[in-house]
Amino acid sequence: MSRLNLTHIRKMKQEQNKIAMLTAYDASFAHLLEQAGVDVILVGDSLGMVVQGQESTLPVTVDEIIYHTRNVVRGSQSVFVIADMPFMSYSNHDQAITNAARLMAEGGAQMVKLEGGAVIADTVKQLTERGIPVCAHLGLLPQSVHRLGGYRVQGKDDDAAQRLIDDAKALQNAGADMVVLECIPAALAKKITQVLTIPVIGIGAGTDCDGQVLVLYDMLGLTIGKRPRFSHDFLADAGAIPAAINKYVQEVKSGSFPTIEQQF
Ligand code: KIV
């Protein structure tokens, strides 16, 4: 069985087939997600919080992402696999190229994800020109939580919204092949999704994105403490893990997740 690739993912946007994405960090869940119809697995640095019990994603290392990406790749055959670049692992071009290459060559990732707007456009260009596919992450940037002063909705006023639109265009022009929008108003996410030709995946960004992503432990109700408002406990509805993941996939594909209550 061959893996989904960027050509398939691009076609899904063109044909308006919603992309179902979830995080995973190990082989067993990767297998389950694939069986349930998930298209894309993100080996997110959220693993720092949900697997390691850290207070933020900041302590996660490149070696740890490589380890978890390898496990996900071993446990799956057909999903597209994206690996997160950890905090400060792409602060200059040489470091970004070296670390992204490791995530792909040693981890087996098909794409890497970086947080930031126009400020990282040049880094994105350096990576994509060397054949490394990039997913850009805009809006709420968990690696910048201390600067943002907490996990808050971004892009609420006109200036901030325009900056996000400009950032998204700059990243697409730099060669990014996908964008994740986290915690921004649904109307703004809709506009960015319409303006960009590359797939836009939302998390707390409304129903009009080209696809959705959630942290696996949030959507199974396993997260310690308060679950984010934009997430939903699919396990409570479905009663079993495979059925819960399948329900998520069906609701993303039909556009019934997220609901109005789960967006801003
Ligand atoms: O690390 C992660 O899981 C992520 C998602 C929240 C998109 O970046």
Coordinates of C-alpha atoms and ligand atoms in Angstrom, one line a residue:
M1 CA 0.0 0.0 0.0
S2 CA 1.4 3.4 -0.9
R3 CA 1.2 6.5 1.3
L4 CA -1.0 9.5 0.6
N5 CA 1.2 12.2 -0.9
L6 CA 1.0 16.0 -1.5
T7 CA -0.6 15.5 -4.9
H8 CA -3.5 13.6 -3.2
I9 CA -3.7 16.3 -0.5
R10 CA -3.8 19.2 -3.0
K11 CA -6.4 17.4 -5.0
M12 CA -8.6 17.0 -1.9
K13 CA -8.7 20.8 -1.6
Q14 CA -9.4 21.2 -5.3
E15 CA -12.3 18.7 -5.2
Q16 CA -13.6 20.1 -1.9
N17 CA -13.0 16.8 0.0
K18 CA -12.4 17.7 3.6
I19 CA -9.0 16.5 5.1
A20 CA -9.2 14.7 8.4
M21 CA -6.1 15.1 10.5
L22 CA -5.3 14.1 14.1
T23 CA -2.1 14.0 16.2
A24 CA -0.6 10.7 17.1
Y25 CA 2.7 9.8 18.8
D26 CA 2.9 5.9 18.6
A27 CA 2.5 2.9 16.3
S28 CA -0.7 1.6 17.9
F29 CA -2.7 4.8 17.6
A30 CA -1.2 5.5 14.1
H31 CA -2.6 2.1 13.0
L32 CA -6.0 2.8 14.6
L33 CA -6.2 6.3 13.0
E34 CA -5.4 4.9 9.6
Q35 CA -8.0 2.2 9.9
A36 CA -10.6 4.8 10.9
G37 CA -10.0 6.8 7.8
V38 CA -7.7 9.6 9.0
D39 CA -5.9 11.2 6.1
V40 CA -3.0 13.0 7.8
I41 CA -1.2 12.3 11.1
L42 CA 0.6 15.1 12.8
V43 CA 3.4 14.1 15.2
G44 CA 2.8 17.3 17.2
D45 CA 5.1 18.8 19.8
S46 CA 1.8 18.7 21.9
L47 CA 3.4 15.4 22.9
G48 CA 5.3 17.5 25.4
M49 CA 2.1 18.2 27.2
V50 CA -0.1 15.1 26.7
V51 CA 2.6 12.4 26.7
Q52 CA 5.4 13.9 28.8
G53 CA 3.3 16.0 31.2
Q54 CA 5.2 19.2 30.6
E55 CA 3.6 22.6 31.1
S56 CA 4.1 23.7 27.5
T57 CA 5.5 22.4 24.2
L58 CA 8.8 24.2 24.7
P59 CA 10.9 21.4 26.3
V60 CA 10.3 19.0 23.4
T61 CA 13.5 18.1 21.4
V62 CA 14.2 17.1 17.8
D63 CA 15.4 13.7 19.0
E64 CA 12.0 13.1 20.7
I65 CA 10.0 14.1 17.6
I66 CA 12.2 11.8 15.5
Y67 CA 11.5 8.9 18.0
H68 CA 7.8 9.4 17.9
T69 CA 7.6 10.0 14.2
R70 CA 9.5 6.7 13.6
N71 CA 6.9 4.9 15.7
V72 CA 4.0 6.5 13.8
V73 CA 5.5 5.7 10.5
R74 CA 6.1 2.1 11.6
G75 CA 2.5 1.7 12.7
S76 CA 1.0 3.1 9.5
Q77 CA 1.1 2.4 5.8
S78 CA -1.1 4.9 3.9
V79 CA -1.5 8.1 6.0
F80 CA 0.5 11.3 5.2
V81 CA 2.8 12.0 8.1
I82 CA 3.8 15.5 9.3
A83 CA 6.4 16.1 12.0
D84 CA 6.6 19.3 14.2
M85 CA 9.8 21.2 14.4
P86 CA 10.3 21.9 18.1
F87 CA 10.8 25.3 19.7
M88 CA 14.0 27.0 18.5
S89 CA 15.0 24.2 16.2
Y90 CA 14.6 26.5 13.2
S91 CA 16.0 29.8 14.5
N92 CA 18.5 30.1 11.6
H93 CA 18.6 28.6 8.1
D94 CA 21.3 26.1 8.7
Q95 CA 19.8 24.8 11.8
A96 CA 16.3 24.6 10.2
I97 CA 17.7 22.6 7.2
T98 CA 19.7 20.2 9.4
N99 CA 16.8 19.5 11.8
A100 CA 14.1 19.3 9.1
A101 CA 16.3 16.8 7.1
R102 CA 16.7 14.7 10.3
L103 CA 12.9 14.6 10.8
M104 CA 12.5 13.3 7.3
A105 CA 15.5 11.1 6.9
E106 CA 15.6 9.6 10.4
G107 CA 12.0 10.0 11.4
G108 CA 10.4 9.2 8.0
A109 CA 8.2 12.4 8.0
Q110 CA 6.8 13.5 4.6
M111 CA 6.5 17.2 5.7
V112 CA 7.6 19.4 8.6
K113 CA 5.6 22.0 10.5
L114 CA 6.9 25.3 11.6
E115 CA 5.2 28.0 13.7
G116 CA 5.3 31.7 12.6
G117 CA 4.2 34.2 10.0
A118 CA 6.1 36.3 7.4
V119 CA 9.1 36.3 9.7
I120 CA 9.8 32.6 8.9
A121 CA 9.0 33.0 5.1
D122 CA 12.7 33.0 4.2
T123 CA 13.3 29.8 6.2
V124 CA 10.3 28.2 4.5
K125 CA 11.9 29.2 1.1
Q126 CA 15.2 27.6 2.1
L127 CA 13.5 24.4 3.1
T128 CA 11.1 24.0 0.2
E129 CA 13.8 24.9 -2.4
R130 CA 15.8 21.9 -1.0
G131 CA 12.8 19.6 -1.4
I132 CA 11.5 19.7 2.1
P133 CA 7.7 20.2 2.2
V134 CA 6.5 22.7 4.8
C135 CA 3.3 23.1 6.7
A136 CA 3.1 26.6 8.3
H137 CA 1.3 27.1 11.6
L138 CA -0.4 30.5 12.1
G139 CA -2.8 32.1 14.7
L140 CA -2.3 30.8 18.2
L141 CA 1.4 29.7 18.3
P142 CA 1.9 27.4 21.3
Q143 CA 5.7 27.8 21.1
S144 CA 5.1 31.6 21.7
V145 CA 2.8 31.1 24.6
H146 CA 4.9 33.2 27.0
R147 CA 5.0 36.1 24.5
L148 CA 1.3 35.8 23.8
G149 CA 0.5 35.8 27.5
G150 CA -1.6 32.6 27.4
Y151 CA -3.5 30.4 25.0
R152 CA -5.9 33.1 23.5
V153 CA -7.9 33.5 20.3
Q154 CA -5.8 35.5 17.7
G155 CA -6.7 37.8 14.8
K156 CA -9.7 39.4 16.6
D157 CA -9.2 43.0 15.5
D158 CA -8.9 44.3 11.9
D159 CA -5.2 44.9 12.0
A160 CA -4.4 41.5 13.5
A161 CA -6.7 39.8 11.0
Q162 CA -5.0 41.6 8.0
R163 CA -1.6 40.6 9.4
L164 CA -2.7 37.0 9.4
I165 CA -3.9 37.2 5.8
D166 CA -0.6 38.8 4.8
D167 CA 1.4 36.2 6.7
A168 CA -0.6 33.3 5.1
K169 CA 0.1 34.8 1.6
A170 CA 3.8 35.3 2.3
L171 CA 4.2 31.7 3.5
Q172 CA 2.4 30.3 0.4
N173 CA 4.6 32.5 -1.8
A174 CA 7.7 31.1 0.0
G175 CA 6.6 27.6 -1.0
A176 CA 4.6 26.3 2.0
D177 CA 2.3 23.5 0.9
M178 CA -0.1 23.6 3.8
V179 CA -1.2 25.9 6.6
V180 CA -2.6 25.1 10.0
L181 CA -4.7 27.9 11.5
E182 CA -5.1 27.7 15.3
C183 CA -7.7 29.6 17.3
I184 CA -8.8 32.4 15.1
P185 CA -12.3 33.7 14.2
A186 CA -14.2 31.4 11.8
A187 CA -14.9 34.2 9.4
L188 CA -11.2 35.1 9.1
A189 CA -10.2 31.4 8.6
K190 CA -12.8 31.2 5.8
K191 CA -11.3 34.2 4.1
I192 CA -7.7 32.8 4.3
T193 CA -9.0 29.4 3.1
Q194 CA -10.6 31.1 0.0
V195 CA -7.5 33.3 -0.7
L196 CA -4.9 30.5 -0.5
T197 CA -4.5 27.8 -3.2
I198 CA -2.8 25.4 -0.7
P199 CA -4.8 23.3 1.8
V200 CA -5.8 25.1 5.1
I201 CA -6.4 22.9 8.2
G202 CA -8.2 24.5 11.1
I203 CA -8.1 23.8 14.9
G204 CA -10.5 26.2 16.6
A205 CA -10.8 28.0 13.3
G206 CA -14.4 27.1 12.2
T207 CA -15.9 24.8 9.7
D208 CA -14.9 26.4 6.4
C209 CA -11.2 25.3 6.4
D210 CA -10.2 22.6 4.0
G211 CA -9.7 20.2 6.9
Q212 CA -9.6 19.9 10.6
V213 CA -7.0 18.8 13.2
L214 CA -7.3 18.0 16.9
V215 CA -5.0 16.7 19.6
L216 CA -5.8 13.0 19.9
Y217 CA -5.9 13.0 23.7
D218 CA -8.3 16.0 23.7
M219 CA -10.8 14.4 21.3
L220 CA -10.7 11.1 23.3
G221 CA -11.4 13.1 26.6
L222 CA -8.0 11.9 28.1
T223 CA -6.5 15.4 28.5
I224 CA -5.8 16.3 32.2
G225 CA -7.6 19.5 33.1
K226 CA -9.9 21.6 30.9
R227 CA -10.5 20.5 27.3
P228 CA -10.2 23.4 24.8
R229 CA -13.6 24.8 23.8
F230 CA -13.0 24.0 20.2
S231 CA -12.4 20.3 20.9
H232 CA -15.0 17.6 21.6
D233 CA -15.0 14.3 23.5
F234 CA -15.8 11.9 20.7
L235 CA -15.1 8.9 23.0
A236 CA -18.0 9.9 25.3
D237 CA -20.3 9.9 22.3
A238 CA -19.0 6.7 20.6
G239 CA -18.1 4.5 23.6
A240 CA -15.0 2.9 22.0
I241 CA -11.8 4.4 20.6
P242 CA -12.0 3.1 17.0
A243 CA -15.7 4.3 16.8
A244 CA -14.7 7.7 18.3
I245 CA -12.0 8.3 15.7
N246 CA -14.3 7.1 12.9
K247 CA -17.0 9.5 14.2
Y248 CA -14.5 12.4 14.1
V249 CA -13.5 11.5 10.5
Q250 CA -17.2 11.3 9.4
E251 CA -18.0 14.7 11.1
V252 CA -15.0 16.4 9.5
K253 CA -15.8 15.0 6.1
S254 CA -19.4 16.0 6.3
G255 CA -18.6 19.4 7.7
S256 CA -20.7 18.8 10.9
F257 CA -17.5 19.3 13.1
P258 CA -16.8 21.9 14.4
T259 CA -20.3 23.2 15.4
I260 CA -21.0 26.9 16.1
E261 CA -20.3 26.3 19.8
Q262 CA -16.8 25.0 18.9
Q263 CA -15.7 28.0 17.0
F264 CA -14.9 31.7 17.7
Ligands
KIV1 O1 1.5 20.1 18.4 C1 0.4 20.0 17.9 O2 -0.4 19.0 18.3 C2 -0.2 21.0 17.0 C3 -1.6 21.0 16.8 C4 -2.3 21.7 17.9 C5 -2.0 21.6 15.5 O3 0.6 21.8 16.5

